[in-house]
Coordinates of C-alpha atoms in Angstrom, one line a residue:
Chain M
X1 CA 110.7 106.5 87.1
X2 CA 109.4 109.8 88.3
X3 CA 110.3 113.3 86.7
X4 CA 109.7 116.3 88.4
X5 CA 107.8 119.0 86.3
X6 CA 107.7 122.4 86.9
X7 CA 104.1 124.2 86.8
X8 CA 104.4 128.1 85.6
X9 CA 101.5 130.0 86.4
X10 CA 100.4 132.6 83.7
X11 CA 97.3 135.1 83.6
X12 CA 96.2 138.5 81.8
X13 CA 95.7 140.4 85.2
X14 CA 97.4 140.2 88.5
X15 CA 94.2 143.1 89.6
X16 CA 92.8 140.5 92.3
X17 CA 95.4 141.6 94.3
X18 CA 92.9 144.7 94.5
X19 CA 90.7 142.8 96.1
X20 CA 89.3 143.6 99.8
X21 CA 91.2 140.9 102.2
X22 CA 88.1 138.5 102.2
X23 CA 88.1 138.1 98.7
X24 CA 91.7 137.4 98.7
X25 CA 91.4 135.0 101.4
X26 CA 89.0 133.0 99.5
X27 CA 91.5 132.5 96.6
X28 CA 94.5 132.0 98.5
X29 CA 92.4 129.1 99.9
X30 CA 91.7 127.8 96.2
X31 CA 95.4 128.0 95.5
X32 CA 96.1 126.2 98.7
X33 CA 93.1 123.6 98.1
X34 CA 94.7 122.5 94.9
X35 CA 98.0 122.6 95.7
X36 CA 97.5 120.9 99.4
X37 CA 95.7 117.7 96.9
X38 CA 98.9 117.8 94.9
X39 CA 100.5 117.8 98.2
X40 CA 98.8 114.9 99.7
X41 CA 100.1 112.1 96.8
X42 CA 103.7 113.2 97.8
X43 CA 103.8 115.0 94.7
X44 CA 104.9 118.1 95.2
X45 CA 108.3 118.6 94.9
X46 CA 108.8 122.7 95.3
X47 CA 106.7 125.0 96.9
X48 CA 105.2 127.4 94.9
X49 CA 107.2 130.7 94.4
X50 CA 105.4 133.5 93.6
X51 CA 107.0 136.3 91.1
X52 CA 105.8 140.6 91.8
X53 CA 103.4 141.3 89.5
X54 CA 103.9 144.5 87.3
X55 CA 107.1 144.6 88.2
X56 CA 110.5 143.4 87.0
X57 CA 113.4 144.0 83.8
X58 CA 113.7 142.8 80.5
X59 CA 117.7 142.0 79.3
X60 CA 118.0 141.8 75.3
X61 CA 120.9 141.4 73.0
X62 CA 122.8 144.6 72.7
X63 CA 122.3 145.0 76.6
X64 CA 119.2 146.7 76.0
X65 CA 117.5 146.7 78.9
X66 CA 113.3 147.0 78.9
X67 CA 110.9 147.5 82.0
X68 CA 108.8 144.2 81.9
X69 CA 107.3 141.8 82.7
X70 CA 106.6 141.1 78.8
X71 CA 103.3 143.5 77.8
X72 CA 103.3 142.0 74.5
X73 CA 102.4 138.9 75.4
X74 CA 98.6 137.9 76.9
X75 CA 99.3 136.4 79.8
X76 CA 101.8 137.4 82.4
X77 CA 103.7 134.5 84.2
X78 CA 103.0 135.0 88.1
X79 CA 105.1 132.0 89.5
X80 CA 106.0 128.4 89.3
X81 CA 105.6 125.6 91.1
X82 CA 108.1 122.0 90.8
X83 CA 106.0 118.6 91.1
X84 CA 107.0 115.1 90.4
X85 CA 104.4 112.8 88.3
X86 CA 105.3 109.8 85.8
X87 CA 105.3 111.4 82.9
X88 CA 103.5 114.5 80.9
X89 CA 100.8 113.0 80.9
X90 CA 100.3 113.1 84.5
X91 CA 101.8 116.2 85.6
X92 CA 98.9 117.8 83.0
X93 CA 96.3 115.6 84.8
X94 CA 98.0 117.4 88.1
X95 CA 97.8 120.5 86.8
X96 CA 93.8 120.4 86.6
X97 CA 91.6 122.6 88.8
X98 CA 94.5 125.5 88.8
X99 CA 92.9 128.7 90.3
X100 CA 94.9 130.5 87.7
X101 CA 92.9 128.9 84.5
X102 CA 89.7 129.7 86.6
X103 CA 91.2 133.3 86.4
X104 CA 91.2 133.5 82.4
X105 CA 94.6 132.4 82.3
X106 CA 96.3 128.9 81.9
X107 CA 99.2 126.8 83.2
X108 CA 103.1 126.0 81.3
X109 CA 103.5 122.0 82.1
X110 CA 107.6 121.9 81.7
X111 CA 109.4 118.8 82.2
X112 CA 112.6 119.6 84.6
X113 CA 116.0 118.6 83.5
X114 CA 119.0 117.4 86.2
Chain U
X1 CA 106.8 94.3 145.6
X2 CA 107.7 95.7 148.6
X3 CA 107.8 99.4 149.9
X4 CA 111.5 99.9 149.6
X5 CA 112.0 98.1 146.3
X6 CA 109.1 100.1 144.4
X7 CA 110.9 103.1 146.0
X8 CA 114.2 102.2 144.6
X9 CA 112.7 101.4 141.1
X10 CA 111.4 104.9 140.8
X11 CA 114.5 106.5 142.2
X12 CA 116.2 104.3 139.2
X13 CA 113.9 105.9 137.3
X14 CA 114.6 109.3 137.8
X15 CA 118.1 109.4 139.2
X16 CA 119.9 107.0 136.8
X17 CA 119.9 109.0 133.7
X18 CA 121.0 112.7 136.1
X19 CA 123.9 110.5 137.1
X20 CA 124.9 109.1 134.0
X21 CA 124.9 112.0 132.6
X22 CA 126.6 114.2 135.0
X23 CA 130.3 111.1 134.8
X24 CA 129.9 111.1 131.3
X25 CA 130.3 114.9 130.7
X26 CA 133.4 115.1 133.1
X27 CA 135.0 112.1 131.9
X28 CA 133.9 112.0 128.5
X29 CA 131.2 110.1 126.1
X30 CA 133.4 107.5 125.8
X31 CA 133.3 106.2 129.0
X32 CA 129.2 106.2 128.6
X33 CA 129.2 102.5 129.6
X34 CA 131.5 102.6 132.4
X35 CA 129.0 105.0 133.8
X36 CA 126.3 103.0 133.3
X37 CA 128.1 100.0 135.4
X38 CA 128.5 102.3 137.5
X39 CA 125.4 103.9 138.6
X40 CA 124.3 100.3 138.2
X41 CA 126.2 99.6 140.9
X42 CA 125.4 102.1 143.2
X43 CA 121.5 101.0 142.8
X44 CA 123.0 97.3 143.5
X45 CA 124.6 99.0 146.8
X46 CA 121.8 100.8 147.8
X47 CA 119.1 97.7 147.4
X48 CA 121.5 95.7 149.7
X49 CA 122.8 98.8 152.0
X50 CA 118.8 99.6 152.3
X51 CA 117.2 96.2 152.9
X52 CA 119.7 95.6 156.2
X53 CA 119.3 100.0 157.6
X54 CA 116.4 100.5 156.1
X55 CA 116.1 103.5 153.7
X56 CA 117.9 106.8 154.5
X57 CA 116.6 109.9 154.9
X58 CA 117.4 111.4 151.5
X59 CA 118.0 108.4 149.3
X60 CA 118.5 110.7 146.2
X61 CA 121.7 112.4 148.4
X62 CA 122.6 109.0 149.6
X63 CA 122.9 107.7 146.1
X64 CA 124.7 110.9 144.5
X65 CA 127.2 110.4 147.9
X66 CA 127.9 106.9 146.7
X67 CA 127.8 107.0 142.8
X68 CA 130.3 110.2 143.2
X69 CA 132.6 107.6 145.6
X70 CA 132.4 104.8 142.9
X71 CA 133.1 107.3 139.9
X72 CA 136.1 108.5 141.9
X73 CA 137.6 105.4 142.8
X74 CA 137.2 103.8 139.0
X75 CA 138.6 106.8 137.7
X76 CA 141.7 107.3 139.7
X77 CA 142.4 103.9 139.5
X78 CA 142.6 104.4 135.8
X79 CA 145.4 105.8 133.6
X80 CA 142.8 108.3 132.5
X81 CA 143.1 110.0 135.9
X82 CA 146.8 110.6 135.2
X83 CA 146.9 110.8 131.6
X84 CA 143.7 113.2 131.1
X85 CA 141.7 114.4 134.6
X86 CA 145.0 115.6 136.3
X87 CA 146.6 117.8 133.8
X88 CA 142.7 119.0 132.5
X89 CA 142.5 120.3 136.2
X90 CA 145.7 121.6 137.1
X91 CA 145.1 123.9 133.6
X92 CA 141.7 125.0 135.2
X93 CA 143.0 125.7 138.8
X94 CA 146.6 126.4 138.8
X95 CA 146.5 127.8 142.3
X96 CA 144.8 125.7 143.9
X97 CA 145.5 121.5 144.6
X98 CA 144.5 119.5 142.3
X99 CA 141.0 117.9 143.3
X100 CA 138.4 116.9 141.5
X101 CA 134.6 116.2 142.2
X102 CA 131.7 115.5 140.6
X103 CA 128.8 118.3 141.0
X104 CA 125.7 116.8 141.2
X105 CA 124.3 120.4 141.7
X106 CA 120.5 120.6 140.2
X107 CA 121.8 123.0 137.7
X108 CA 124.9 120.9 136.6
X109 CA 122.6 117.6 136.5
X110 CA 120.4 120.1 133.9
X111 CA 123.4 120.8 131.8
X112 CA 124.5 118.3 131.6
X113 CA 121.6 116.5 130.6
X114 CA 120.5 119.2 127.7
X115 CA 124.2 118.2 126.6
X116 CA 123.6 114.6 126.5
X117 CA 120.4 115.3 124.3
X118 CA 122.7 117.1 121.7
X119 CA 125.1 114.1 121.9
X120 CA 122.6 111.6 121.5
X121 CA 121.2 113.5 118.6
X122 CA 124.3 113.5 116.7
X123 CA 123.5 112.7 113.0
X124 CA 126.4 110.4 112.7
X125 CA 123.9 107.8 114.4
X126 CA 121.4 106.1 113.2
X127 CA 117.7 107.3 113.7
X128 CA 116.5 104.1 115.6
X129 CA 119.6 104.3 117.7
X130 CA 119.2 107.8 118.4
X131 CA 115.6 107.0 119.8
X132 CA 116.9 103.7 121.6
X133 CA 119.6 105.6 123.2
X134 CA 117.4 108.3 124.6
X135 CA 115.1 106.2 125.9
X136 CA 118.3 104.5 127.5
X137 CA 120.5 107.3 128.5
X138 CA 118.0 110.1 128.9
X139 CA 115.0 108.7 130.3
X140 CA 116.1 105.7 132.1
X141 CA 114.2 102.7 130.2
X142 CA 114.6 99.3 130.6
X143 CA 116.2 97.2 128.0
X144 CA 113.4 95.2 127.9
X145 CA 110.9 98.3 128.1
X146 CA 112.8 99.3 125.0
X147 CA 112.2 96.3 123.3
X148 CA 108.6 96.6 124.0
X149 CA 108.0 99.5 122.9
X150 CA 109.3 98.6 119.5
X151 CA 107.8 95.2 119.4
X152 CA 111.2 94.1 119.0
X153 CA 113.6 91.4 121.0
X154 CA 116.2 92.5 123.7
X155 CA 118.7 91.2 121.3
X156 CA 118.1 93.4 118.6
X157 CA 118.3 96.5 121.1
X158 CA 121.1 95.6 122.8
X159 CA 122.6 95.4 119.3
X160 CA 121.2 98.6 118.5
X161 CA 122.7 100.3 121.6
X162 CA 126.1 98.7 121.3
X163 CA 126.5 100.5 117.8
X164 CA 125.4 103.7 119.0
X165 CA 127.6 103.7 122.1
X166 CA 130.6 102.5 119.2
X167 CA 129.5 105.6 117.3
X168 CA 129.7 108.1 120.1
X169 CA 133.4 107.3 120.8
X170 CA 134.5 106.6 116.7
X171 CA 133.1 109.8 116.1
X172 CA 134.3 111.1 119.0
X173 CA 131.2 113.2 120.1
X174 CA 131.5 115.9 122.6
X175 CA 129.3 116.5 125.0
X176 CA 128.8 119.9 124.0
X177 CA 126.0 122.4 122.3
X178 CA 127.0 122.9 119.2
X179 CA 128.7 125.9 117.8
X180 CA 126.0 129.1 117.2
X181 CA 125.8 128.1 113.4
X182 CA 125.0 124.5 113.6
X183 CA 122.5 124.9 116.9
X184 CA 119.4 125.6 114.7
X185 CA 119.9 122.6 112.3
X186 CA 120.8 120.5 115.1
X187 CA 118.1 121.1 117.5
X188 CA 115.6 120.3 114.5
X189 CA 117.1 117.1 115.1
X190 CA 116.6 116.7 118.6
X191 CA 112.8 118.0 118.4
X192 CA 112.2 115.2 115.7
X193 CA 113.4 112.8 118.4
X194 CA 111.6 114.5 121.0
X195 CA 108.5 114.8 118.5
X196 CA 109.0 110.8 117.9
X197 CA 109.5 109.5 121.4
X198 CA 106.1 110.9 122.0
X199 CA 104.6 109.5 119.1
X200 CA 105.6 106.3 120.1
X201 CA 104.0 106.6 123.1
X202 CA 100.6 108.0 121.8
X203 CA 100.2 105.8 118.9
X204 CA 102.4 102.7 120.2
X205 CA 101.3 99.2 119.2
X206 CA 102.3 98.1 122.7
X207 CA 99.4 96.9 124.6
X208 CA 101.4 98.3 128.3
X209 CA 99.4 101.4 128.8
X210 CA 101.5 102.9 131.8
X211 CA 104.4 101.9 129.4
X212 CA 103.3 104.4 126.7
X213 CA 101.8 107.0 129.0
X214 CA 105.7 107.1 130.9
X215 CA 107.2 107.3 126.7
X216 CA 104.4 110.3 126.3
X217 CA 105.9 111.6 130.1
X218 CA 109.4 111.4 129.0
X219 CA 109.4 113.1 125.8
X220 CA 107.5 116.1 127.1
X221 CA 109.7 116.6 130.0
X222 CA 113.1 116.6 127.6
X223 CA 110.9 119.2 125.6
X224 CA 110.6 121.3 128.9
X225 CA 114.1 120.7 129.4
X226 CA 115.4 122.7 126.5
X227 CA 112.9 125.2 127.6
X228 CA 115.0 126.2 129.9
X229 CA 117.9 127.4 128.1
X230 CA 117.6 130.5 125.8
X231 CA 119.5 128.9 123.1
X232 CA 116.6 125.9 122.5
X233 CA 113.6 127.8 123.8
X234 CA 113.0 128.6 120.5
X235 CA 109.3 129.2 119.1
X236 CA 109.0 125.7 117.7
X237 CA 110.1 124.0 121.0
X238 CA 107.6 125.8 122.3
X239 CA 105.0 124.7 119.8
X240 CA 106.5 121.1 119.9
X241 CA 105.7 121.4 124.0
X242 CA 102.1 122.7 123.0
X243 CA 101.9 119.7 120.6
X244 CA 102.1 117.1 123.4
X245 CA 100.3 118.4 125.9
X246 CA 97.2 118.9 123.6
X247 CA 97.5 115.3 122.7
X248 CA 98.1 114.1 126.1
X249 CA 95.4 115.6 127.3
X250 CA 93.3 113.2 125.8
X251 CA 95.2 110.4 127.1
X252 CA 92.8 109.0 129.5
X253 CA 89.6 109.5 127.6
X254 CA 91.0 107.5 124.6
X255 CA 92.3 105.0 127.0
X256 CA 90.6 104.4 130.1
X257 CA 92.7 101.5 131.4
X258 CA 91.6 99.2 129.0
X259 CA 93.6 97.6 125.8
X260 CA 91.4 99.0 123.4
X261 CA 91.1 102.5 122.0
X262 CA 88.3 105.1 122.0
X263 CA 88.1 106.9 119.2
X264 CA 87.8 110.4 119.2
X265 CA 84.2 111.0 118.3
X266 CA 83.3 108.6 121.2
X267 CA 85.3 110.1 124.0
X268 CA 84.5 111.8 126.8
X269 CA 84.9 115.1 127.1
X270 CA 84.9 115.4 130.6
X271 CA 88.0 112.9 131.1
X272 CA 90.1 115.6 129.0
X273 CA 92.8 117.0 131.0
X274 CA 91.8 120.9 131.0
X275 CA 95.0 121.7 133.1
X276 CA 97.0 120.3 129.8
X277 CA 95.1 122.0 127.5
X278 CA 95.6 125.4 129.2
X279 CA 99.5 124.7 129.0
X280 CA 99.4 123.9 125.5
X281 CA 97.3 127.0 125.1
X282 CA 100.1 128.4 127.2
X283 CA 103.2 127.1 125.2
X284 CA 101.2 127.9 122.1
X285 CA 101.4 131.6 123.1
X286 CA 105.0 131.1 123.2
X287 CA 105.1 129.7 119.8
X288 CA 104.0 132.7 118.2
X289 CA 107.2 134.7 117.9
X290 CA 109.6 134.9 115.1
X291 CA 109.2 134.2 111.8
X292 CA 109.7 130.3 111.5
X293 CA 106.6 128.4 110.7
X294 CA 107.3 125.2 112.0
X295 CA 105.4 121.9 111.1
X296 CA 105.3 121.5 115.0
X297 CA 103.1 125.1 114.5
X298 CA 100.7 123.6 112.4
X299 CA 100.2 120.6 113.7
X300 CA 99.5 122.3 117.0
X301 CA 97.4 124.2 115.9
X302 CA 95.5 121.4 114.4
X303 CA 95.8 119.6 117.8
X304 CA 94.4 122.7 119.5
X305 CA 91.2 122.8 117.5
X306 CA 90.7 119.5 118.2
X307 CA 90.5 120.1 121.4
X308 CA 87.4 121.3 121.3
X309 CA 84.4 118.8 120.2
X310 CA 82.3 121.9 118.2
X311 CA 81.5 120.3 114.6
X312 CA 81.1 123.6 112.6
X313 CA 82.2 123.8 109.1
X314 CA 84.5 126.7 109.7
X315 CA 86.4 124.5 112.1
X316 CA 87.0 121.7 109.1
X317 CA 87.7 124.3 106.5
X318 CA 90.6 125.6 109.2
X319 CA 92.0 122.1 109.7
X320 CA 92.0 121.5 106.4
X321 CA 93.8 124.8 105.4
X322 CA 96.4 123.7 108.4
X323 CA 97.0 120.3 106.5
X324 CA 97.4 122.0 103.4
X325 CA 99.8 124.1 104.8
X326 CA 101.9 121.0 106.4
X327 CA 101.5 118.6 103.3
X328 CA 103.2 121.3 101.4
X329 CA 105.6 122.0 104.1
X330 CA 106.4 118.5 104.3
X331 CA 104.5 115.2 102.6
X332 CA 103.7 112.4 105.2
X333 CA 101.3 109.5 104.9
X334 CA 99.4 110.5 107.7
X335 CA 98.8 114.3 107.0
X336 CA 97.6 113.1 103.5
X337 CA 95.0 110.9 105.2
X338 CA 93.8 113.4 108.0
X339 CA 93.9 116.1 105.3
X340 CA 91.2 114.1 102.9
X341 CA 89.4 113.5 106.4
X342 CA 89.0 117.4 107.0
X343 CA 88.3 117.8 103.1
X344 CA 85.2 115.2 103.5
X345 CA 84.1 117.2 106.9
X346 CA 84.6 120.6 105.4
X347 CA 83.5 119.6 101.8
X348 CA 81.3 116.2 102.1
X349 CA 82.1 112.9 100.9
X350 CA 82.2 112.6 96.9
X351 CA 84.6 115.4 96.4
X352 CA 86.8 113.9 99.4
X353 CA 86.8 110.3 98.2
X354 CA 87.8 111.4 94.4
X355 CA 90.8 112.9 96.6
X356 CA 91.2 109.9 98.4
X357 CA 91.5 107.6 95.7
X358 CA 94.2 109.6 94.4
X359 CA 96.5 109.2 97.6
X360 CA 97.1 104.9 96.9
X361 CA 98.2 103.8 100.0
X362 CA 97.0 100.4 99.8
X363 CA 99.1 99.2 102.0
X364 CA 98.4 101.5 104.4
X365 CA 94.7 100.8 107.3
X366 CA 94.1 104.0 107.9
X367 CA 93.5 104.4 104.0
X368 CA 91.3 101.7 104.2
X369 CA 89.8 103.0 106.9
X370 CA 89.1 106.1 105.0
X371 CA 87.8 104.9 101.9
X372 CA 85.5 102.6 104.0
X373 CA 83.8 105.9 106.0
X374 CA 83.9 107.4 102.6
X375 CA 81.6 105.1 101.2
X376 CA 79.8 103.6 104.4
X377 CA 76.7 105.9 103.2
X378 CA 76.2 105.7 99.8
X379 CA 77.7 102.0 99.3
X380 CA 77.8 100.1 102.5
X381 CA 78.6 97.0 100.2
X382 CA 82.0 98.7 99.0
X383 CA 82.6 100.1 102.5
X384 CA 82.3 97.1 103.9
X385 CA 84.9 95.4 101.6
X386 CA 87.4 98.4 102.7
X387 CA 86.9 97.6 106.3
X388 CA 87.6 94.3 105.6
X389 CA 91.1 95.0 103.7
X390 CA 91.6 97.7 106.8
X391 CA 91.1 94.5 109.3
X392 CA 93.5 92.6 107.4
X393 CA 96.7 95.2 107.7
X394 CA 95.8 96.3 111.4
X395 CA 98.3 95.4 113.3
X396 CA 97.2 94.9 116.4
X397 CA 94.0 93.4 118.4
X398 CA 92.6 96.4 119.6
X399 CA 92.2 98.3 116.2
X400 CA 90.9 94.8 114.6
X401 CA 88.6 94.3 117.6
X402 CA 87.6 98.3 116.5
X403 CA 87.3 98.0 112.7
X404 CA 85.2 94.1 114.0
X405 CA 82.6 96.5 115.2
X406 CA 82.0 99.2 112.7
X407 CA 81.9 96.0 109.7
X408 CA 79.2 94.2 111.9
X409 CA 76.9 98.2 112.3
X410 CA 77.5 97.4 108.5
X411 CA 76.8 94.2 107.6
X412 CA 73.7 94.2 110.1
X413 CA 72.0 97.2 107.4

C-alpha cells in the first residue's frame, strides 16, 4: 500500500534568487532534473509549490502577530512537494539528490495523513 | 472495383457522417440509429439508381436531395412529427406555415458536426465507446474497420456501439455545446479523444497502412474542425493540431508502404512532409497565447524538435527539460521512457540506466528496449538478454522482426 509523503524544502538563504538569469536557469534545471526522475516512477503526487521567500506572518497565542518567516530558526522552509512511495524508507531514498541539500540546506520527509 | 462503386465508397466516406449528423441534431440524439438506416439507405438507392443512369452530375447534391426525402417521409410518418417537430416549429415560425426541412448548408453540416463531437464526448460514456463511436459517427468507419483497428471482433464493437447509442438517449444527451462553464472541461475531453484517435493511427498494431494513415487523417481534420469556432480554437487545440501534423509528417518515411517500421534514426529525411511541418510550425504559433500550458504544448514542442535530425546536446538537454515538464504535469508510461531516452542522449548512459532501472515496467517492450540500448555498449551480453525479453512482449511481427535484427548486430560481436 502506497502513502503519499510530503517533501518540504528548507535552506539558510533564498539569495540565488540574485542570481543573473543563466545561473538561475541552470538550477531551475536541477530542481526539474530531480523532480522530473521522481516524476518518471509515477511517483509524484503534487507538484511542487513554491512559498515567497523573506516574506510572510507569524500568528502566536495572544493574537500576536510577528513578520516571519521564522529568523530564529537556520533554515527557512521554501516549499513542499507531495509524493507517493511505500513507506519512509522510500520517500527518503526519493528525496536524494534534492538541489536544496546541494544548497546547504536539507529536506522534511513527512508522511501525509487522509 | 469498378469506377462508380470506388466513387460511391468515398462519397460514403465523406458524406455519411455530414448527414447523420445534420437528422440527428433536428430530430434529436435519440433517433442516432434511425439516421444511420437512413443515410444507409440512401447510399443503397444511389448504388442501384447509379448503376442503371449512370452517376449524376453532383452526386453529393443528389444524395443530400434523397437522404432529406427519406428523413422526411420517416419522420412524418412518425408520431414524433406530430407530437414534437410540429409544435417545436410552429413556436419558431408562428407567422409563417408550418414546414420543415433539413439544411444541409456547408455551415449547418459544420455545426452540426462540432455538436456531435460534444455529444459523443459526453463523460457519461465510456472511453472505448466514445472513441468507437467517433470513428462511427464522426468519421464514417466501417464496423469492421473499427474492429481492426482495435484488433478486436465485429461482435465486440457492435456491442460497444449498442451501449453508447443506449447511453446517448438514457442520459438524454443534447446535441448542444455545453454551457460557458463546462466548455473548457469538456473540450479537454474531446481533445483527448481527438489526441487518441490519432494515436491509434500512428502507433496502431494494425498491419492496414492506408487504414491508419485515414485514423491519422480523421483525427486531424475534427482537430481543424473546432478550429473553426472561437469557443474551441483555444491555444491547446491549436497545439493538439501542431502535434499531429509534426508526427504525420513523418508518416511516409517511417512507413514506406511496407508492414514494417523505420525507426527514426534510419529514416529519410527527404520523405518528411515539409508542407506539414510548416503547418505545425504554423499551429504552433497559435499555441502560444494564454496562459494554459497544455501537455499538448509540450509534447509539441518535443515533436517539433524532433523534426529536425541535428544531434547536439542542447537539443537533448531541451527534450529532456520538455519531459520533465510533462511527467510532472502528468505521469504516463511512455513520457517516463522517452524522458530516460533524452536523459541518456543529454547525459550518457550510466546515469540514464540508474534512472531507468528505477522506472520497473517489466511488463512493458519499450523498457526492455531501453535497458537493452542502455547496456548494448558496455555489456552486449546483458543487452542482449533485454532484447530478448523486449521480443517476447512485442506484440506484433514487425517490431519482433525489428528487435530480430538489432539481437543478431549483437550476438554477431
Amino acid at each position: 500500500m502506497m502513502k503519499d509523503f510530503a517533501l518540504l524544502f528548507r535552506q539558510p538563504t533564498y539569495d540565488h534568487l540574485q542570481l543573473p538569469e543563466t545561473e538561475q536557469a541552470a538550477l531551475v534545471k536541477k530542481w526539474q532534473d530531480w523532480l522530473g526522475g521522481i516524476a518518471a516512477q509515477g511517483k509524484l503526487v503534487m507538484p511542487p509549490t513554491r512559498l515567497v521567500p523573506n516574506q510572510g506572518r507569524v500568528l502566536k497565542a495572544g493574537g500576536v502577530v510577528t513578520d516571519g518567516p521564522f529568523v530564529e530558526i537556520r533554515e527557512r522552509l521554501g516549499g513542499l512537494t507531495v509524493i507517493r512511495a511505500e513507506d519512509l524508507e522510500e520517500a527518503t531514498t526519493l528525496a536524494h539528490g534534492c538541489p536544496a541539500i546541494e544548497a546547504g540546506g536539507s529536506v522534511e520527509i513527512r508522511q501525509v495523513v487522509g | 472495383m469498378s469506377k462508380a462503386r470506388a466513387t460511391i465508397d468515398q462519397l460514403f466516406q465523406q458524406e455519411f457522417t455530414k448527414m447523420v449528423a445534420v437528422i440527428s441534431r433536428q430530430f434529436g440524439l435519440e433517433h442516432i440509429e434511425t439516421a444511420e438506416d437512413i443515410v444507409g439507405d440512401t447510399f443503397l438507392t444511389a448504388a442501384e439508381n447509379w448503376a442503371g443512369k449512370g452517376m449524376p452530375e453532383n452526386p453529393a447534391a443528389w444524395l443530400y436531395v434523397v437522404a432529406k426525402q427519406k428523413t422526411l417521409t420517416y419522420f412524418r410518418r412518425g408520431e414524433i412529427w406530430q407530437q414534437k417537430v410540429l409544435p417545436a416549429v410552429k413556436a419558431g415560425m408562428e407567422t409563417e406555415e408550418p414546414e420543415t426541412d433539413l439544411d444541409f448548408s456547408a455551415q449547418n453540416i459544420q455545426d452540426s458536426q462540432l455538436r456531435m463531437i460534444f455529444a459523443i464526448c459526453n463523460p457519461a460514456i465510456a472511453s472505448e465507446s466514445q472513441i468507437g463511436l467517433a470513428l462511427r459517427i464522426l468519421c464514417g468507419f466501417g464496423i469492421d474497420e473499427i474492429a481492426e483497428a482495435f484488433l478486436t471482433n465485429k461482435e465486440t464493437i457492435n456491442k460497444r456501439l449498442f451501449r453508447a447509442k443506449e447511453k446517448l438517449r438514457t442520459e438524454n444527451i443534447r446535441m448542444e455545446l455545453p454551457p460557458e462553464n463546462m466548455l473548457d472541461a469538456r473540450l479537454d475531453n474531446v481533445l483527448h479523444i481527438i489526441y487518441l484517435l490519432f494515436n491509434e493511427g500512428y502507433y496502431s498494431r494494425t498491419q492496414d497502412v492506408i487504414l491508419q494513415k485515414d485514423l491519422c487523417l480523421e483525427a486531424m481534420r475534427l482537430g481543424l474542425l473546432l478550429t473553426t469556432f472561437p469557443a474551441t480554437a483555444q491555444p491547446r487545440t491549436f497545439a493538439l493540431l501542431a502535434l499531429m501534423c509534426f508526427h504525420a509528417s513523418r508518416f511516409e518515411a517511417r512507413q514506406p508502404g511496407t508492414g514494417t517500421i523505420v525507426l527514426y534514426e534510419e529514416q529519410d529525411e527527404n520523405r518528411w512532409d515539409r508542407e506539414l511541418i510548416a503547418k505545425g510550425m504554423h499551429f504552433l504559433g497559435l499555441s502560444a497565447t494564454g496562459n494554459v500550458l497544455s501537455t499538448y504544448h509540450l509534447e509539441a514542442r518535443i515533436a517539433f524538435l524532433h523534426c529536425s535530425k541535428e544531434d547536439t546536446p542542447e537539443k537533448w538537454q531541451e527534450i529532456l527539460a520538455l519531459y520533465n515538464d510533462l511527467l510532472i504535469l502528468h505521469y504516463s508510461p511512455a513520457a517516463a521512457l522517452n524522458r530516460t531516452f533524452a536523459l541518456y542522449k543529454a547525459h550518457g548512459a550510466p546515469l540514464a540506466l540508474a534512472e531507468a532501472e528505477k522506472l520497473q515496467l517489466t511488463d512493458n517492450h519499450f523498457y526492455w528496449l531501453l535497458l537493452g540500448e542502455l547496456n548494448r555498449s558496455d555489456d552486449p551480453a546483458k543487452a542482449a538478454s533485454h532484447y530478448r525479453r523486449a521480443y517476447d512482449l512485442a506484440k506484433t511481427g514487425a517490431e519482433k522482426q525489428g528487435i530480430l535484427r538489432v539481437l543478431q548486430s549483437i550476438e554477431s560481436y
